[in-house]
CSV table of C-alpha atoms in Angstrom, one decimal:
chain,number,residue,atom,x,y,z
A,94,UNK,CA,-36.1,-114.0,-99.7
A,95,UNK,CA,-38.4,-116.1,-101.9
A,96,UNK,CA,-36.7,-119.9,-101.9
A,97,UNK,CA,-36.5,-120.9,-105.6
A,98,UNK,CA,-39.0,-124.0,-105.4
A,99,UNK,CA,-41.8,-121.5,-104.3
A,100,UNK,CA,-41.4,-119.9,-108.0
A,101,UNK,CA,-41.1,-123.4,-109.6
A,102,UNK,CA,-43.9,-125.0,-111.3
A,103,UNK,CA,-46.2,-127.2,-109.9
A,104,UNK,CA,-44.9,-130.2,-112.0
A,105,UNK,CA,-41.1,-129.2,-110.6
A,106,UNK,CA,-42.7,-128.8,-106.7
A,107,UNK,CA,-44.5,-132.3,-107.1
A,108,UNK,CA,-40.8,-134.0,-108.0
A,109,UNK,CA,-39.3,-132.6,-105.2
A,110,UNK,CA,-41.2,-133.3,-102.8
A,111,UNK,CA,-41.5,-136.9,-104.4
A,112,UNK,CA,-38.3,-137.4,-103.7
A,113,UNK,CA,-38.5,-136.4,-100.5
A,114,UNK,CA,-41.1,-138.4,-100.0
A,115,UNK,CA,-38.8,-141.3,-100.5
A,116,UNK,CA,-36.0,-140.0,-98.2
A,117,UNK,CA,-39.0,-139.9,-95.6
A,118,UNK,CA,-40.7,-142.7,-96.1
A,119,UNK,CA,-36.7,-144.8,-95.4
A,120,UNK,CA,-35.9,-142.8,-92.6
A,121,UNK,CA,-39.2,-143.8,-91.1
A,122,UNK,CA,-38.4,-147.3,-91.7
A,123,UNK,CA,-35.6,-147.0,-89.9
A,124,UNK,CA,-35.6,-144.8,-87.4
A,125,UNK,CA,-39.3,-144.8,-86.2
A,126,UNK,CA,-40.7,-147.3,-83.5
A,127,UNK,CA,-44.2,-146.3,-84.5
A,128,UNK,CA,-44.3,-146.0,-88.0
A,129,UNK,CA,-42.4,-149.3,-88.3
A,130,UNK,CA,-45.7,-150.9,-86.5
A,131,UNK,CA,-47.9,-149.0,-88.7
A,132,UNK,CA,-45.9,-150.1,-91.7
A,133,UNK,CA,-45.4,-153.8,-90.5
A,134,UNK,CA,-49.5,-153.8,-89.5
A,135,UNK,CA,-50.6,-152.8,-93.1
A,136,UNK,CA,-48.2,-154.9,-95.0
A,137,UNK,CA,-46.9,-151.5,-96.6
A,138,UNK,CA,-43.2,-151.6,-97.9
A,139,UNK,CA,-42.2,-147.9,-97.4
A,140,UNK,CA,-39.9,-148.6,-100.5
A,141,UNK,CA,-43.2,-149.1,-102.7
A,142,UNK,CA,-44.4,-145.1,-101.6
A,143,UNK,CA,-42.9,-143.0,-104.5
A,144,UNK,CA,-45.7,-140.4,-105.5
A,145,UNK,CA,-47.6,-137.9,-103.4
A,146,UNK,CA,-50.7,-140.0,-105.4
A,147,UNK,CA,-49.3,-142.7,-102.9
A,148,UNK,CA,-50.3,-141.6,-99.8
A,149,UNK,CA,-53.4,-142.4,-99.5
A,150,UNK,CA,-52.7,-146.3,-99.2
A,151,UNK,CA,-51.3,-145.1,-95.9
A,152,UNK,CA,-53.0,-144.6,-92.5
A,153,UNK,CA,-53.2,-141.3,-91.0
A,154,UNK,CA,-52.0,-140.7,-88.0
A,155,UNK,CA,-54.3,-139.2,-85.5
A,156,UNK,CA,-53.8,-136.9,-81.9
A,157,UNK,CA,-54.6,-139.6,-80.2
A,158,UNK,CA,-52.1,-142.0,-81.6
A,159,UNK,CA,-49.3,-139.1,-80.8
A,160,UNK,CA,-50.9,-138.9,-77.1
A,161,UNK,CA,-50.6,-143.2,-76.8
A,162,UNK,CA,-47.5,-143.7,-78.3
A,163,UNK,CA,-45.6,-140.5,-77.5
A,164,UNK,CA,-42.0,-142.3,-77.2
A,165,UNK,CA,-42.4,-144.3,-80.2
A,166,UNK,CA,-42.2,-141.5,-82.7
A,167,UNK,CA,-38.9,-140.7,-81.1
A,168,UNK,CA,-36.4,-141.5,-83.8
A,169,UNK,CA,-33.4,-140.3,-82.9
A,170,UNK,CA,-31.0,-141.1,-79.1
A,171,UNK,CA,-31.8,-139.2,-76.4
A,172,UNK,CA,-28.6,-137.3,-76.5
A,173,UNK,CA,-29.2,-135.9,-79.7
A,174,UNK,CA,-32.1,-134.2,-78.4
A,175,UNK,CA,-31.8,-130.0,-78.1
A,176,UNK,CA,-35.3,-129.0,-77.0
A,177,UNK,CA,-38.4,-129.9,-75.6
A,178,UNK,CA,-41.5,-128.6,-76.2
A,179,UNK,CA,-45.2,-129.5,-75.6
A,180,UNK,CA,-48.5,-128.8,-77.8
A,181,UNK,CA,-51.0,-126.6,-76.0
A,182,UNK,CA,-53.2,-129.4,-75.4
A,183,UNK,CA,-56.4,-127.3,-76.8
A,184,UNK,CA,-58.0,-130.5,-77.3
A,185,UNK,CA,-56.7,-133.3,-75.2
A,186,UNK,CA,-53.1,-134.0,-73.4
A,187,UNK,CA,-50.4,-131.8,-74.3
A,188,UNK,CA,-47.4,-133.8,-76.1
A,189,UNK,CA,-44.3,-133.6,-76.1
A,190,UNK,CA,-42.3,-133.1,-78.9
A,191,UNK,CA,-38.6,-133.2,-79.0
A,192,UNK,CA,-35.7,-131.7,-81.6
A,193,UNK,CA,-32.8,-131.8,-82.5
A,194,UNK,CA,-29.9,-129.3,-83.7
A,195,UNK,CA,-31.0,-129.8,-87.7
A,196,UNK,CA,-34.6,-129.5,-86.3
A,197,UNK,CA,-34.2,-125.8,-84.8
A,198,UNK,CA,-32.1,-124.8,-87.9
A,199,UNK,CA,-34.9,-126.2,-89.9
A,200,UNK,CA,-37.9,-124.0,-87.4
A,201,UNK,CA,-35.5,-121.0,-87.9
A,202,UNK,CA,-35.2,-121.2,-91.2
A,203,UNK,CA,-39.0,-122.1,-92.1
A,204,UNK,CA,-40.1,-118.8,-89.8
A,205,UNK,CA,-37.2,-117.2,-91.2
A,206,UNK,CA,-39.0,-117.2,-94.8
A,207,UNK,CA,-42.6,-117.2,-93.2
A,208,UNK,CA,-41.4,-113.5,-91.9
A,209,UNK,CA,-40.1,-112.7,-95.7
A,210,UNK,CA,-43.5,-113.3,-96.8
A,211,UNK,CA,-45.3,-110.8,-94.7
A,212,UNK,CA,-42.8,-108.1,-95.6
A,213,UNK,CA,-40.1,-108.6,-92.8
A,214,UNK,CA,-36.9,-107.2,-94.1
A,215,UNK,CA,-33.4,-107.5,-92.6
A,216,UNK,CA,-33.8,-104.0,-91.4
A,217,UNK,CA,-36.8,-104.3,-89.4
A,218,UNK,CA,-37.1,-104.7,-85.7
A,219,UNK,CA,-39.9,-107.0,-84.5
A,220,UNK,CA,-41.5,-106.9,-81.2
A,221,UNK,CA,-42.8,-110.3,-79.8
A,222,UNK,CA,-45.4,-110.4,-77.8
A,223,UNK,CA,-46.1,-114.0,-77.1
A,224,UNK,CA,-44.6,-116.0,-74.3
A,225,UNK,CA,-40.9,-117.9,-75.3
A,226,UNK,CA,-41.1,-119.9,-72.1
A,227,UNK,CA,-42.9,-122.8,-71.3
A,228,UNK,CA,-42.5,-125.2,-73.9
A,229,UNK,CA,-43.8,-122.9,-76.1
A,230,UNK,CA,-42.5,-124.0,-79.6
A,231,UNK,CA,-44.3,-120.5,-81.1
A,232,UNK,CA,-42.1,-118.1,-79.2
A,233,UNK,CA,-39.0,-119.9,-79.5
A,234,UNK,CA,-39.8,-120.2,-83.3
A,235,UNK,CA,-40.1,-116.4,-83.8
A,236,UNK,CA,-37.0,-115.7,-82.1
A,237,UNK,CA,-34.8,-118.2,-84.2
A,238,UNK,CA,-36.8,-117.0,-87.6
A,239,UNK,CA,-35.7,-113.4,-86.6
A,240,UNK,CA,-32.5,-114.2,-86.0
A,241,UNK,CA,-31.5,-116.0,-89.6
A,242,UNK,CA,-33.4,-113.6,-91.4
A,243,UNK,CA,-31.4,-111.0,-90.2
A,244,UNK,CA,-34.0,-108.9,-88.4
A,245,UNK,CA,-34.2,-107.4,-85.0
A,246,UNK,CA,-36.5,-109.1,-82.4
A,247,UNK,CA,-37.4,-107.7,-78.6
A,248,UNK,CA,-38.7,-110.6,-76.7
A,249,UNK,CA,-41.5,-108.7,-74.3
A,250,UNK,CA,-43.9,-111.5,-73.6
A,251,UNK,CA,-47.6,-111.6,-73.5
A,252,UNK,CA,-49.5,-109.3,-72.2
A,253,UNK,CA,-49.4,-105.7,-70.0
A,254,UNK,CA,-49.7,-103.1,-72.3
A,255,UNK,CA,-47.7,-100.4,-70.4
A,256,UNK,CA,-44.8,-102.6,-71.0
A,257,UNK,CA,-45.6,-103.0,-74.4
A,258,UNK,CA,-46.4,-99.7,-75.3
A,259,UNK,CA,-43.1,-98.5,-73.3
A,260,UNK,CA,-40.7,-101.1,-75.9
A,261,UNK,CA,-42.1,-99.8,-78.5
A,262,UNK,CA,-41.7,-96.1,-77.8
A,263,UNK,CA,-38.5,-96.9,-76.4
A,264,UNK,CA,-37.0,-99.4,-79.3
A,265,UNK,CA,-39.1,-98.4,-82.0
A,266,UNK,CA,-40.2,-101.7,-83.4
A,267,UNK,CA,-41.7,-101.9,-87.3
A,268,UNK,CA,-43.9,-104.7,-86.3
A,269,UNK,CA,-45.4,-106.8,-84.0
A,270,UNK,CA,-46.0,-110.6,-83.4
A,271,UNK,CA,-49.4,-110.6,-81.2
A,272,UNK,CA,-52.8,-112.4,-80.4
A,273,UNK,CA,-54.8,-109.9,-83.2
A,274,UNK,CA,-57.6,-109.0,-80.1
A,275,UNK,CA,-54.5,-108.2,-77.9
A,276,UNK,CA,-54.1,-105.2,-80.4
A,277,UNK,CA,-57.5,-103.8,-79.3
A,278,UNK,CA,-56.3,-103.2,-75.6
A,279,UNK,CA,-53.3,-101.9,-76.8
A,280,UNK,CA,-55.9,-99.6,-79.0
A,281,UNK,CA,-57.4,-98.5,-75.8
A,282,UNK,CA,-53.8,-97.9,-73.4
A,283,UNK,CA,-52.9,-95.4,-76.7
A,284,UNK,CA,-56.1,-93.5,-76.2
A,285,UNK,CA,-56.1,-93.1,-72.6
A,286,UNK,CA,-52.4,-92.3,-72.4
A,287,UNK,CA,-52.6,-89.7,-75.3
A,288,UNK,CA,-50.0,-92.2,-77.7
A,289,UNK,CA,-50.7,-91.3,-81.5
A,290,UNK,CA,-50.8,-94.6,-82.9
A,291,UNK,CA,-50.3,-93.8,-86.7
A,292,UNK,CA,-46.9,-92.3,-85.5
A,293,UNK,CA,-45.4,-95.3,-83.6
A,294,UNK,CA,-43.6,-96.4,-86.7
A,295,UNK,CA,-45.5,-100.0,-86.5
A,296,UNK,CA,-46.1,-101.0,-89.8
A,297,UNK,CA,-47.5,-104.1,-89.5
A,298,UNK,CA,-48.5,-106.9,-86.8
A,299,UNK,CA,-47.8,-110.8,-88.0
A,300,UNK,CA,-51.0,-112.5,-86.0
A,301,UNK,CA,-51.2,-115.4,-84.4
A,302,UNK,CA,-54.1,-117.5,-82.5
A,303,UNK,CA,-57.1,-116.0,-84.0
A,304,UNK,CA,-58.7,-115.3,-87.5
A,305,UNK,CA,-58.5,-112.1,-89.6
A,306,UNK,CA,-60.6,-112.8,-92.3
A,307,UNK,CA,-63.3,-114.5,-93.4
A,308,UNK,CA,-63.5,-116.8,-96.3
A,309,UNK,CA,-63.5,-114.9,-99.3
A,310,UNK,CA,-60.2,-112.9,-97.9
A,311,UNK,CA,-62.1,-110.1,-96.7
A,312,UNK,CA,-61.6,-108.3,-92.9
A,313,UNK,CA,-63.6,-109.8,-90.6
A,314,UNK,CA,-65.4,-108.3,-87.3
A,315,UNK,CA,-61.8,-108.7,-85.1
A,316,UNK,CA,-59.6,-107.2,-87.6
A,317,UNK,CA,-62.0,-104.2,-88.8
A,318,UNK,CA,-61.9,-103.1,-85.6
A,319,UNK,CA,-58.1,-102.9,-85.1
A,320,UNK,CA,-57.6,-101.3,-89.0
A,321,UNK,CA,-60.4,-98.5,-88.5
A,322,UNK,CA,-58.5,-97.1,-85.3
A,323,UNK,CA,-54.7,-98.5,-86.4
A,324,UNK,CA,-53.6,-98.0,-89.9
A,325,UNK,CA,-51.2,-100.9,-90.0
A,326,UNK,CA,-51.1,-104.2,-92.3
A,327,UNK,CA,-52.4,-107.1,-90.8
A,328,UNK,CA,-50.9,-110.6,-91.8
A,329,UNK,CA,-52.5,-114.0,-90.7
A,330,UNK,CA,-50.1,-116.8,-89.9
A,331,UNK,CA,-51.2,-120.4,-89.2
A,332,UNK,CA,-49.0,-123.1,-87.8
A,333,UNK,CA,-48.4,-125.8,-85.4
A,334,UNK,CA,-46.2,-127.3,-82.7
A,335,UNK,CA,-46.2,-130.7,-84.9
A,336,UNK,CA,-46.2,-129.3,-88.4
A,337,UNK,CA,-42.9,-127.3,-87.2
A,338,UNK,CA,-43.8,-125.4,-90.2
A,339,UNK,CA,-45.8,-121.9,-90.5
A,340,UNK,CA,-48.5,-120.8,-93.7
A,341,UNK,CA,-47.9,-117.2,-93.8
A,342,UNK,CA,-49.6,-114.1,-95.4
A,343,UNK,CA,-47.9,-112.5,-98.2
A,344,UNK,CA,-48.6,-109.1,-99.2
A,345,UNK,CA,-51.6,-110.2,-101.1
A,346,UNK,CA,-53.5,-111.8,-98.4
A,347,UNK,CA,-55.0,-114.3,-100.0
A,348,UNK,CA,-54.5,-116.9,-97.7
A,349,UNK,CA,-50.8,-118.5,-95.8
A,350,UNK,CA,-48.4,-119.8,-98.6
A,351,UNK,CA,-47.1,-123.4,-98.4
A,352,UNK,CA,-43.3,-124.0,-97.9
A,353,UNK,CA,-43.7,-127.2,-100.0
A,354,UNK,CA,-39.8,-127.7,-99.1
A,355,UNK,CA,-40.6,-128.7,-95.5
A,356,UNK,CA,-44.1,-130.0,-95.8
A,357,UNK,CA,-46.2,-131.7,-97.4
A,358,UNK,CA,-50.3,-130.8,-97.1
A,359,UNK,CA,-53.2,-132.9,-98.1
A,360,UNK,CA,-56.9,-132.0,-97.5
A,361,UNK,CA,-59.0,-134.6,-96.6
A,362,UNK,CA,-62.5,-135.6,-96.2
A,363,UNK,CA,-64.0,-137.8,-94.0
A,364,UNK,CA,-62.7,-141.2,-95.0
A,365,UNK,CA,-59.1,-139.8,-95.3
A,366,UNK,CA,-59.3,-138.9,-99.4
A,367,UNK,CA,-58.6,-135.5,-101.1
A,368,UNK,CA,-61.6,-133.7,-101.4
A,369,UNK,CA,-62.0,-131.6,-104.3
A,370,UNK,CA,-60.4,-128.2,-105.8
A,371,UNK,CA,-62.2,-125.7,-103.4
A,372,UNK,CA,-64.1,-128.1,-100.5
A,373,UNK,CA,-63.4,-127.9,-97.3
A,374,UNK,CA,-61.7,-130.9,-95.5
A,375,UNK,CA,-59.5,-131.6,-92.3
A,376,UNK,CA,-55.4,-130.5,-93.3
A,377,UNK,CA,-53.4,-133.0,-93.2
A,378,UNK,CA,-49.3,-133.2,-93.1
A,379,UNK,CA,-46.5,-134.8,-93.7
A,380,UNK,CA,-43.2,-133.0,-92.3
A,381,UNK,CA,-40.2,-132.7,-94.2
A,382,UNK,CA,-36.8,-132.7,-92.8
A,383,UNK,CA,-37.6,-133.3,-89.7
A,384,UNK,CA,-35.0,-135.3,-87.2
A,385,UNK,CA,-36.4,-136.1,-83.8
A,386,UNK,CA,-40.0,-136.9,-84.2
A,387,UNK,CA,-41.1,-136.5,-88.3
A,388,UNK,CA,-45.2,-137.3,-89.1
A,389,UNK,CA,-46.7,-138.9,-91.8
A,390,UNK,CA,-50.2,-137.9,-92.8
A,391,UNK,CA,-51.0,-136.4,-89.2
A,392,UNK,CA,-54.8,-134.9,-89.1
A,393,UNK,CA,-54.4,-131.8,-87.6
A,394,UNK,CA,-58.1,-131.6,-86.4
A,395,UNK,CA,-58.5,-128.2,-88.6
A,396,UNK,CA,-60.6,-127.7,-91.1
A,397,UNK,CA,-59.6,-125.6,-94.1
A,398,UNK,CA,-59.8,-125.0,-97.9
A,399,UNK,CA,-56.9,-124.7,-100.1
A,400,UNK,CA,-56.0,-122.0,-103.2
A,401,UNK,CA,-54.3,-122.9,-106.1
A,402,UNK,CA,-54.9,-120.1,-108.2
A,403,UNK,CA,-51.3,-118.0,-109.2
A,404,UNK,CA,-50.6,-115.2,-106.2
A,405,UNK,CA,-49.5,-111.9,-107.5
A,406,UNK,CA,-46.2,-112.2,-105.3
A,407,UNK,CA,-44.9,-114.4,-107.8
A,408,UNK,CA,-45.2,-117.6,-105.4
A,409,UNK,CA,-46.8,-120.2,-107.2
A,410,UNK,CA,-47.6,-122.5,-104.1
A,411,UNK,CA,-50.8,-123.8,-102.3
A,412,UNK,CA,-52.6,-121.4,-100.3
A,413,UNK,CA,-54.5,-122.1,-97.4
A,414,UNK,CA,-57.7,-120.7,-96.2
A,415,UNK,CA,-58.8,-119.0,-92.6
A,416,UNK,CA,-58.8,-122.3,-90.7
A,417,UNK,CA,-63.4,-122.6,-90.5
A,418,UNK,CA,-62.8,-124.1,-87.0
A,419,UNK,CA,-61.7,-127.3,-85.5
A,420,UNK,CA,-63.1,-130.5,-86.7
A,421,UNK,CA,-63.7,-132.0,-83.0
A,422,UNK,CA,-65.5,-128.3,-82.2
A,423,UNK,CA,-67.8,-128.9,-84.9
A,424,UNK,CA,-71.4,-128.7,-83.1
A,425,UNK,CA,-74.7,-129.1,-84.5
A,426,UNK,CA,-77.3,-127.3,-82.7
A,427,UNK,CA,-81.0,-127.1,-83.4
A,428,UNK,CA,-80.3,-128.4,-86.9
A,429,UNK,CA,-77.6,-126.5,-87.6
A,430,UNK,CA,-74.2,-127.0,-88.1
A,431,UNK,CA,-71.3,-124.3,-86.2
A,432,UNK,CA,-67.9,-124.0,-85.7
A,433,UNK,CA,-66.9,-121.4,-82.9
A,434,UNK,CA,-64.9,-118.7,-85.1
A,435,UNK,CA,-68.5,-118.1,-86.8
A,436,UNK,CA,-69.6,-117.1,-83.0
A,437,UNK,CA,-66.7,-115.1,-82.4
A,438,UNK,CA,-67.2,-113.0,-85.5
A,439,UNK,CA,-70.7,-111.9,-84.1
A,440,UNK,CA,-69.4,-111.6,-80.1
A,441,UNK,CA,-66.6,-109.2,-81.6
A,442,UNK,CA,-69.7,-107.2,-83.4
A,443,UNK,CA,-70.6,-105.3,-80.3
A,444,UNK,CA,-68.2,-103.1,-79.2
A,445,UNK,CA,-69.9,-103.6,-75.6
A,446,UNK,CA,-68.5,-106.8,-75.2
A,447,UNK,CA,-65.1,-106.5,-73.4
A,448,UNK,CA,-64.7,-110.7,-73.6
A,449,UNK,CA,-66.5,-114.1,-73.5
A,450,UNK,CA,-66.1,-117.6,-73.1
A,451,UNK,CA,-67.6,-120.3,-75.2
A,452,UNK,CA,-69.1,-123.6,-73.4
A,453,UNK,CA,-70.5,-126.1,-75.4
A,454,UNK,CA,-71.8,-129.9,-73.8
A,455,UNK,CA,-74.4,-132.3,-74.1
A,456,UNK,CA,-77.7,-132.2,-72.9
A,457,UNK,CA,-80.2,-135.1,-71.3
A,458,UNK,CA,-81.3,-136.1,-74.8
A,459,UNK,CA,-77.7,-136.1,-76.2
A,460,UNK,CA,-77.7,-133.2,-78.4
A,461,UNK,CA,-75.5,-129.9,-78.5
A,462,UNK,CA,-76.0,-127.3,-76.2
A,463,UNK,CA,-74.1,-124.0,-76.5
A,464,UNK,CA,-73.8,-121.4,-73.7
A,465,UNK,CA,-71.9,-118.1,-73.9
A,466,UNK,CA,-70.3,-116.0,-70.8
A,467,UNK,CA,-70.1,-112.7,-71.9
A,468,UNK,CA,-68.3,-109.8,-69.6
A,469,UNK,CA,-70.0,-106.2,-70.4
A,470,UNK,CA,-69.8,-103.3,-69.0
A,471,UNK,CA,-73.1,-102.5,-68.2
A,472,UNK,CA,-75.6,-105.7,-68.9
A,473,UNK,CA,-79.1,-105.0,-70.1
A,474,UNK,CA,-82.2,-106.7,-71.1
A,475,UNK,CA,-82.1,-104.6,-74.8
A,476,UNK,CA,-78.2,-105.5,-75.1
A,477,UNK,CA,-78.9,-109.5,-74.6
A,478,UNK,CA,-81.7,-109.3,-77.1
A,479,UNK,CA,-79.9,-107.4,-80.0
A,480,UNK,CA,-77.1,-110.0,-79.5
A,481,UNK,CA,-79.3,-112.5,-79.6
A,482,UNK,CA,-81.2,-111.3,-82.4
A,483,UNK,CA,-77.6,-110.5,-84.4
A,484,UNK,CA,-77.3,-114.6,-84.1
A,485,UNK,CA,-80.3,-115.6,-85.8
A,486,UNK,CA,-79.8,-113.0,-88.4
A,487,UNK,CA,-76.3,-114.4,-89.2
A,488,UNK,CA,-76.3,-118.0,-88.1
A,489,UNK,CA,-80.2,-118.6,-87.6
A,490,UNK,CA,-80.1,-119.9,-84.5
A,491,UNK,CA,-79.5,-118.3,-81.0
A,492,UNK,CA,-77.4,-120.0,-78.2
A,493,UNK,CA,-78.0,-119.4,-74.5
A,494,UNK,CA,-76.1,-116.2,-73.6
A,495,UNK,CA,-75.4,-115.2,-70.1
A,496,UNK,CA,-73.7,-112.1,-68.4
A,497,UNK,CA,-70.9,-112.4,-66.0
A,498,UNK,CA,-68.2,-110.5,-64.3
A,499,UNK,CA,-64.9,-109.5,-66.2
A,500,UNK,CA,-62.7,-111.3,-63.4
A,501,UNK,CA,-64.7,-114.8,-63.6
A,502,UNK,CA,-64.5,-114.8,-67.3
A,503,UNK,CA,-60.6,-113.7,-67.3
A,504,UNK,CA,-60.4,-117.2,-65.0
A,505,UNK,CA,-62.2,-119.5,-66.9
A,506,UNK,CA,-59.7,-117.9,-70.1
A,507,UNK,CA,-56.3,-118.3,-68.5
A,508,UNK,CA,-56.5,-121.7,-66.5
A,509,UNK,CA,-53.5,-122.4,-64.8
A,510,UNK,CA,-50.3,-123.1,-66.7
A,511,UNK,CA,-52.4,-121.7,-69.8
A,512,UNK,CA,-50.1,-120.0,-72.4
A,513,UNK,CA,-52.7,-118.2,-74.8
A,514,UNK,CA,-56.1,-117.6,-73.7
A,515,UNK,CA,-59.1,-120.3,-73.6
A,516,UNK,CA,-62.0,-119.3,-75.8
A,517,UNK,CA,-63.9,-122.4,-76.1
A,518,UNK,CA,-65.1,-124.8,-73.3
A,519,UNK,CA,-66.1,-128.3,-74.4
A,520,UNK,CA,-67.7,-130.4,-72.1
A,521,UNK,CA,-69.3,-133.2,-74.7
């Protein structure tokens, strides 16, 4: 289930998303209370946008600006409205984002190829392992993808790995959608409950919320782990409540393809222009197709590189990277500059670790101060300084670690109304 403008050259993918483009950038003027500010504010006649070359005389369109003027990128009645949801407010308020009918059709159909792409097959039973409640766009998405591709889906919700283990030995799943470090404890429940893993007809788990590789593609820490006790294919997928639109692994896992039918990515640098072939920059979209509440040139607040050389699954679109870490996590620390996934990669090095926290605020003099709540199992003076010593070999500099109890770190990672765990604390 490859759609035909994901085998297309780049030339033909560039003119059709031009000319959506130009559907967009009319709708916009029409329908959207915001944008026609922005538009009106900038002396910018949406008609004059015709080239993805374009954008860039446009503003972007920042959280913040989504969190202010929530209402105002409402562009369609209220009774045309289906669903609600809310983002998980990782880095400031949660907003809401409405849909309508075409807009679920379009989520179903977008996870509905994402699925394809990681091997999903009409035949296959998937076992879901995120929440589908709570606003949660994510959970809702995977149900409706499973559903028009065909597939099998058992909605089981996060956590509890008796009950996991007991659908899967029960209904016989082929693979799972799960938090990748989730896949650890259902490691452990196996082992202690005699379960022979490589027999469980899993074939694969499609990961969500955390990193499987680093940069160049290859394994990292988290997912090492899980493939030397679990022999099953891993596949990263990367999305978002407002990009309504998922960059998923193919077989080749060489980074989540671009659906340049339903999106449109730039990465930019600091003063909103593409950076070059192979930087890293902040991703930033434009939804296509999109009824209720469509963006143009949103910041996402990641930071990522994009791959353009040809995949060997015959796809010819933009790859994207493992996302390096959130732009507004960035923290410089005794010189030094560190996103949080490079800490986590370290943490998830010592298999004595069960879990941590990450808190990072300001100090007196204004600089970056890091602090790490680790939970082991039995805290020593020689297991503190070999983690400590693991930092400075990788990232040459050592924040200040602390040990605490399981239960107090467990708190600070699922505050209340949380629907995936908290890793990082900022307090700047």
């Amino acid at each position: 289930m490859i759609p035909e403008i994901e085998k297309a050259s780049l030339d033909q993918i560039k003119m059709i998303q031009e000319q959506k483009l130009i559907e967009l950038m009319q709708y916009l003027s029409d329908h959207s209370a915001y944008y026609q500010g922005v538009f009106k504010t900038h002396k910018i006649l949406p008609s004059s946008i015709k080239t993805l070359d374009d954008l860039v005389t446009i503003p972007v369109t920042t959280k913040e600006q989504l969190q202010q003027y929530n209402d105002d990128f409402i562009c369609v009645d209220k009774r045309d409205i289906i669903d609600y949801v809310t983002t998980s407010g990782t880095l400031g308020e949660p907003v809401t984002f409405a849909l309508t009918d075409n807009d679920l059709k379009r989520l179903a159909y977008n996870e509905a190829i994402s699925f394809a792409c990681a091997g999903v097959q009409q035949d296959d039973i998937l076992q879901l392992m995120t929440t589908i409640d709570r606003r949660f766009m994510a959970g809702l998405a995977y149900f409706l993808g499973a559903r028009e591709l065909g597939a099998g889906i058992i909605r089981v919700g996060a956590g509890i790995p008796e009950l996991q283990w007991d659908s899967i030995l029960k209904f016989k799943p082929t693979y799972l959608i799960v938090v990748p470090s989730f896949l650890l404890k259902l490691i452990t429940y196996a082992k202690e409950h005699n379960i022979d893993l490589n027999s469980s007809g899993i074939k694969g788990a499609i990961c969500i919320g955390e990193s499987l590789r680093d940069q160049d593609f290859t394994l990292n820490t988290l997912a090492k782990k899980i493939k030397d006790r679990w022999n099953i294919e891993l596949y990263s997928t990367y999305a978002s409540t407002e990009m309504s639109t998922a960059f998923t692994e193919c077989s080749e896992q060489q980074g989540g393809h671009h659906h340049p039918e339903l999106i449109i990515a730039e990465i930019l640098d600091d003063h909103n222009v593409p950076v070059a072939v192979g930087e890293t920059g902040e991703l930033t979209i434009t939804t296509l197709g999109v009824e209720a509440m469509p963006l143009l040139r949103f910041k996402t607040g990641d930071m990522v590189k994009a791959h353009t050389t040809p995949c060997g699954c015959g796809r010819t679109t933009m790859r994207l990277g493992p996302v390096v870490g959130r732009k507004r996590q960035m923290i410089k620390y005794k010189g030094t500059t560190l996103y949080p996934p490079a800490m986590y990669n370290i943490l998830n090095d010592f298999s004595e670790v069960d879990n941590y926290i990450i808190e990072i605020s300001h100090n007196n003099i204004g600089t970056d101060e890091i602090l790490i709540k680790i939970a082991v199992q039995s805290p020593t003076e020689e297991l503190l300084h070999d983690i400590k010593d693991h930092f400075r070999a990788k990232l040459r500099v050592s924040p200040k670690i602390e040990f605490h109890d399981k239960q107090h770190i467990q708190k600070l990672q699922f505050p209340k109304l949380s629907r995936k765990p908290v890793i990082v604390i900022d307090k700047r």
